[in-house]
mmCIF file of C-alpha atoms in Angstrom:
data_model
loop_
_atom_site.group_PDB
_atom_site.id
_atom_site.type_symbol
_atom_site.label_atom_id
_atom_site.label_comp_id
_atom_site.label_asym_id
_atom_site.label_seq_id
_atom_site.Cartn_x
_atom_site.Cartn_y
_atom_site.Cartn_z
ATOM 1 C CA UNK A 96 0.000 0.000 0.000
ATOM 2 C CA UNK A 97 1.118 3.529 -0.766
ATOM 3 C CA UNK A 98 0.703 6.747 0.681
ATOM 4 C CA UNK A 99 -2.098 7.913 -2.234
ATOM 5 C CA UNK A 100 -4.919 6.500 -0.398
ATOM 6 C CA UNK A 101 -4.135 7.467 3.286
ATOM 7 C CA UNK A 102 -5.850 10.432 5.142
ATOM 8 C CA UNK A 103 -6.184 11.914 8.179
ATOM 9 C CA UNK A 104 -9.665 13.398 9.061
ATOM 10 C CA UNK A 105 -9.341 16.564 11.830
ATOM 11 C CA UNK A 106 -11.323 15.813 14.970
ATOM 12 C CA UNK A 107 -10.616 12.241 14.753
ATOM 13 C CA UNK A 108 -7.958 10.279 16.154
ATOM 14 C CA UNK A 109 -6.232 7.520 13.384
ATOM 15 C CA UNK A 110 -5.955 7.506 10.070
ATOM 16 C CA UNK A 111 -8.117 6.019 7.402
ATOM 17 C CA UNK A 112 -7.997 4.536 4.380
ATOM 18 C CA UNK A 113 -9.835 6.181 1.535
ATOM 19 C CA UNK A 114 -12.084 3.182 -0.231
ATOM 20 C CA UNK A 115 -14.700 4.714 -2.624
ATOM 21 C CA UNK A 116 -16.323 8.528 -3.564
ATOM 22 C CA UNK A 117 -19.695 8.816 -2.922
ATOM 23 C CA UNK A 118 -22.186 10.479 -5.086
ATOM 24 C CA UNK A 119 -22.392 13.655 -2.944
ATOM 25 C CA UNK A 120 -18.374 14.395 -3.182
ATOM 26 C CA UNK A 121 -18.102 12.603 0.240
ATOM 27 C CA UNK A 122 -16.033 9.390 1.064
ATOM 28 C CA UNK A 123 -16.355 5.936 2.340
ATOM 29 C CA UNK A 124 -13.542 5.422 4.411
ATOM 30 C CA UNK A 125 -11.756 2.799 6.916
ATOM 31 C CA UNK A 126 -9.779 2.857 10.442
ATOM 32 C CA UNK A 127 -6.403 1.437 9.610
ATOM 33 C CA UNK A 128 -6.580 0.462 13.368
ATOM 34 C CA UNK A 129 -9.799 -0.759 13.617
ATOM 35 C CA UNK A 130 -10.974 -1.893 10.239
ATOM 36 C CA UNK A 131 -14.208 -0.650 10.607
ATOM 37 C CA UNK A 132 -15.892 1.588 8.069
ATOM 38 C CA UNK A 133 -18.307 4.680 7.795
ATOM 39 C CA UNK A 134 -18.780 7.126 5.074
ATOM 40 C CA UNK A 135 -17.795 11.343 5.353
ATOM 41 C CA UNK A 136 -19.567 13.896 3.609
ATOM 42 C CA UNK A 137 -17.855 16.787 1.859
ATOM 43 C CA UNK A 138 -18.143 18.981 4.277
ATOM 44 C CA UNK A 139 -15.969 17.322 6.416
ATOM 45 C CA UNK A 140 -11.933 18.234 5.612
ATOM 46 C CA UNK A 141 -10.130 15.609 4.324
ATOM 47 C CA UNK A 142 -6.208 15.904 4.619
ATOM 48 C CA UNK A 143 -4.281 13.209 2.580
ATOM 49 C CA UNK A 144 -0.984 12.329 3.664
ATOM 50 C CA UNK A 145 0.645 12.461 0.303
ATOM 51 C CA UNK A 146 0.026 16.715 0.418
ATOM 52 C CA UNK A 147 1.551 16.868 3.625
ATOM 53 C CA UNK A 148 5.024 18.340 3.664
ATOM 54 C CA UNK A 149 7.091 19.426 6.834
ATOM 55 C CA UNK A 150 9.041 22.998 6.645
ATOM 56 C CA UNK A 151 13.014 22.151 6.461
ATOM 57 C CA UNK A 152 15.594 24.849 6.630
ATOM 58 C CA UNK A 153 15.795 24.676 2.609
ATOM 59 C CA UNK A 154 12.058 24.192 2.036
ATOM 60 C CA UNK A 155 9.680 21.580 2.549
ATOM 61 C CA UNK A 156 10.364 18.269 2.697
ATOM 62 C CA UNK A 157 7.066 15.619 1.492
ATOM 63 C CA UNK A 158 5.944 13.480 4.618
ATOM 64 C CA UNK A 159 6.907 10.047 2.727
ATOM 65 C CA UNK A 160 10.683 11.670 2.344
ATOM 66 C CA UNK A 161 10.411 12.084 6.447
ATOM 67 C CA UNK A 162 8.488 8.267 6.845
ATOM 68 C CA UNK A 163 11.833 7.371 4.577
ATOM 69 C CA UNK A 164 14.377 8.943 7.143
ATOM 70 C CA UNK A 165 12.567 7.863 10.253
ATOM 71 C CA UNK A 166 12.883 4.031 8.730
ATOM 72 C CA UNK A 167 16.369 4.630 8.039
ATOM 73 C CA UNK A 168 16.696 5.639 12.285
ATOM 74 C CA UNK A 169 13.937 2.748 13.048
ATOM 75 C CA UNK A 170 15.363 2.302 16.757
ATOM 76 C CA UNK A 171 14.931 5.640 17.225
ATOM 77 C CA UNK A 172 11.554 6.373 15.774
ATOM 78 C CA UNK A 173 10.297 2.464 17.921
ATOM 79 C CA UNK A 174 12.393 3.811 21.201
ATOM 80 C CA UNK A 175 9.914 6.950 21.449
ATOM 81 C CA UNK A 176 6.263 7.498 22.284
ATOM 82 C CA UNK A 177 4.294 10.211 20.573
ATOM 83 C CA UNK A 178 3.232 10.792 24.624
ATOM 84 C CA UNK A 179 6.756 11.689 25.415
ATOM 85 C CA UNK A 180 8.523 15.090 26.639
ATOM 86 C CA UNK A 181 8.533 17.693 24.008
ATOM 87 C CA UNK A 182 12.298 18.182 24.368
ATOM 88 C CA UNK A 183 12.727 14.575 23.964
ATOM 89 C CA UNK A 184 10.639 14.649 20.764
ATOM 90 C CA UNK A 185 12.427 17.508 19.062
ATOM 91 C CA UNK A 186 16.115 15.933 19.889
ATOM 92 C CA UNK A 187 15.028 12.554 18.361
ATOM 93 C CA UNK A 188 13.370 14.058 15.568
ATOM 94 C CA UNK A 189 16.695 16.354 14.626
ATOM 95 C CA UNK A 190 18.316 12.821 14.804
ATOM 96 C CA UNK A 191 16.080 11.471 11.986
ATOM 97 C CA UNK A 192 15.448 14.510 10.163
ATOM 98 C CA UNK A 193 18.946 17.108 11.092
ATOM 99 C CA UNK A 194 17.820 19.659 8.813
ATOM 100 C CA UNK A 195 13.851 20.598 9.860
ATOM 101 C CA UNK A 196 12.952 24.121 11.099
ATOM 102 C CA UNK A 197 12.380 23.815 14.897
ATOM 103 C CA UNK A 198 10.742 27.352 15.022
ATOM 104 C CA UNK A 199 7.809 26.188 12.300
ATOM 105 C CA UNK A 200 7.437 22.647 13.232
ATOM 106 C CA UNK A 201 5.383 22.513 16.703
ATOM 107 C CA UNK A 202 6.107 19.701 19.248
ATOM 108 C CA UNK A 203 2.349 18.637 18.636
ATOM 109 C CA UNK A 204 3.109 17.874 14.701
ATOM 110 C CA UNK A 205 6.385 15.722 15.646
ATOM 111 C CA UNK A 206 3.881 13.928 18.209
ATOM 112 C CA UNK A 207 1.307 13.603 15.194
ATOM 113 C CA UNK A 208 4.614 11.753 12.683
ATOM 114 C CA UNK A 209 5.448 9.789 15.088
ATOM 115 C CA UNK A 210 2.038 8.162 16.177
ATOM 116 C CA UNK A 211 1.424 8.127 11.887
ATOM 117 C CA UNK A 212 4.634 6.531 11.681
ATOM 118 C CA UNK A 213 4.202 3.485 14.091
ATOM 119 C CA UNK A 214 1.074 3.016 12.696
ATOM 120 C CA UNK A 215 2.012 2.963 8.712
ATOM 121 C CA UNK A 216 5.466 1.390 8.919
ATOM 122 C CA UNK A 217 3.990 -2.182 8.632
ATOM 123 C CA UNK A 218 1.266 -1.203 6.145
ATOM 124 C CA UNK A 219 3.155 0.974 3.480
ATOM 125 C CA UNK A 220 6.065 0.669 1.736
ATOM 126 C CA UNK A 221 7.454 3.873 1.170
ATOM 127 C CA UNK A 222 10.076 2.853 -1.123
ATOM 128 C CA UNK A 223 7.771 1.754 -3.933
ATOM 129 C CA UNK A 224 6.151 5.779 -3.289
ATOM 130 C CA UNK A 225 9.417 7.350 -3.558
ATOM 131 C CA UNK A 226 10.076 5.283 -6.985
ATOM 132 C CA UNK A 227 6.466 6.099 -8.329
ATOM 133 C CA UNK A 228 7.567 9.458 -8.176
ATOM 134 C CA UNK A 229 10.351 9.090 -9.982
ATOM 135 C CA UNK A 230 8.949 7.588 -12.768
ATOM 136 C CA UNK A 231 6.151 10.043 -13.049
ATOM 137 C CA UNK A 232 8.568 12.875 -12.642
ATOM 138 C CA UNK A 233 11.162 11.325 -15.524
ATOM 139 C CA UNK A 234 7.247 10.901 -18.089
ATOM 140 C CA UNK A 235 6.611 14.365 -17.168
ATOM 141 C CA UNK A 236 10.223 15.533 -18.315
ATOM 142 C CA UNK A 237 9.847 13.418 -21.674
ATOM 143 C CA UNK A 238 7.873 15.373 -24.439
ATOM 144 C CA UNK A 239 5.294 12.414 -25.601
ATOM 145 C CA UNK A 240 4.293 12.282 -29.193
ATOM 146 C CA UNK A 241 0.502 12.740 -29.802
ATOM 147 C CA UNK A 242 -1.699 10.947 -32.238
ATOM 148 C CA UNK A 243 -3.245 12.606 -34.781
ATOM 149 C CA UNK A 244 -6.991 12.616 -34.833
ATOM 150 C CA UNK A 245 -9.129 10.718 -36.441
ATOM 151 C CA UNK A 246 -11.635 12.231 -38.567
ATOM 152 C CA UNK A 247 -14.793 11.403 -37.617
ATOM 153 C CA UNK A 248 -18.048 10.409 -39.840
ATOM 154 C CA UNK A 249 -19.838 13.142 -40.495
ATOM 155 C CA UNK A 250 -23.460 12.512 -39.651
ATOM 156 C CA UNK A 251 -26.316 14.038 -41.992
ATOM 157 C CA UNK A 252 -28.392 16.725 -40.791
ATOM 158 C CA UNK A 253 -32.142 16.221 -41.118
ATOM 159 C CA UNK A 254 -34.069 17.444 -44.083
ATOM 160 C CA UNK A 255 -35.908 20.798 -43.678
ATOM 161 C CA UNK A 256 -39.466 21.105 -44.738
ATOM 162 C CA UNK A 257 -40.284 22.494 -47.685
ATOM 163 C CA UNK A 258 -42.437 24.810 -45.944
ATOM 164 C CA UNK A 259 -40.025 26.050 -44.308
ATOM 165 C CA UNK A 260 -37.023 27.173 -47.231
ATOM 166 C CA UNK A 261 -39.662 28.108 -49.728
ATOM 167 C CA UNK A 262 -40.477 31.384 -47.508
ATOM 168 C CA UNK A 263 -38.124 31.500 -44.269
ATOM 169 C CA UNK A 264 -39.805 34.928 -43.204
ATOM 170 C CA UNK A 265 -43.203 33.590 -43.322
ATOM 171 C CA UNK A 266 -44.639 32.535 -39.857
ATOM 172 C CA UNK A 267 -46.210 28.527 -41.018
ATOM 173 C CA UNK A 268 -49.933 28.576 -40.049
ATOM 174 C CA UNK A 269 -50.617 26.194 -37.523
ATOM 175 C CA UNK A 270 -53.532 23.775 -38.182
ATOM 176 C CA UNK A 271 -56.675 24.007 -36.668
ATOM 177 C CA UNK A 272 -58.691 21.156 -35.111
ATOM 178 C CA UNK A 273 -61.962 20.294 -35.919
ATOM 179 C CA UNK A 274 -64.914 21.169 -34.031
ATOM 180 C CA UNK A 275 -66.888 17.880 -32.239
ATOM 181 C CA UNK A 276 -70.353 17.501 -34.254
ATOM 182 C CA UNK A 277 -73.539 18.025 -32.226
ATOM 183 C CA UNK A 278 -75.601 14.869 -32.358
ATOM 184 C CA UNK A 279 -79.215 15.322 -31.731
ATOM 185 C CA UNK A 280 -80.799 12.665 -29.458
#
């Protein structure tokens, strides 16, 4: 499973699995933690994990590069509860990720990665994201030749009447119906 299909809903605790759009622009969507299902209208906001990027001293870096990283420091990111001391948050998190802005990333969102992360890193597999895009980014690079269209039949356009092109300023009388005939009984 991949990151495309995983969102977190504000106001609720978990994250869900997106499984089908409903008519009404809401989703159908399932616990990861409890498997059970229950749909979400469109007014309710909808974050997907995929969007989500965390502010870096160079830029942003996308939440699957940061899932990647705290992998790569696994005893680090298993030795620490999303419950712990702030302090002891941000020093493991500048262990797994050196370079992310402590001034614009809040104790409470390293608490939220690391909860996500102990809960996705037997589900996903973020390598097969990080090579997805790749590939997409190398297609979008390519210029891609493009088929020339095919003509299609031409369809004939119903006959006018002749009423109508003999004098096409003429209003066409309409018929009138005949009166009922009065039987005497």
């Amino acid at each position: 499973m991949s990151l495309e299909k995983i969102v977190s809903i504000p106001g609720k605790s978990g994250l869900f699995k997106m499984i089908a759009q409903m008519r009404n622009g809401g989703y159908v969507i399932e616990s990861l933690s409890d498997k059970k299902r229950f749909p979400v209208d469109a007014m309710h906001r909808v974050v997907m994990l995929k969007d989500i990027s965390v502010y870096t001293v160079e830029g942003e870096m996308p939440l699957n590069e940061v899932f990647l990283k705290m992998k790569d420091h696994d005893g680090d990111a298993s030795k620490i509860s999303s419950k712990s001391d702030g302090a002891q948050l941000k020093t493991t998190f500048k262990k797994m990720v050196p370079n992310f802005d402590e001034e614009r990333v809040h104790t409470s969102d390293i608490r939220k990665m690391i909860s996500w992360y102990s809960l996705l890193k037997d589900i996903v597999d973020f390598k097969v994201e990080e090579v997805t895009e790749e590939v997409t980014a190398a297609a979008e690079s390519t210029p891609v030749e493009t088929e020339t269209e095919v003509a299609k039949p031409k369809t004939k356009a119903p006959k006018a009447k002749k009423a109508d092109t003999e004098n096409p300023g003429e209003e066409k009388p309409t018929p009138k119906k005949k009166a009922a005939k009065k039987t005497a009984s």
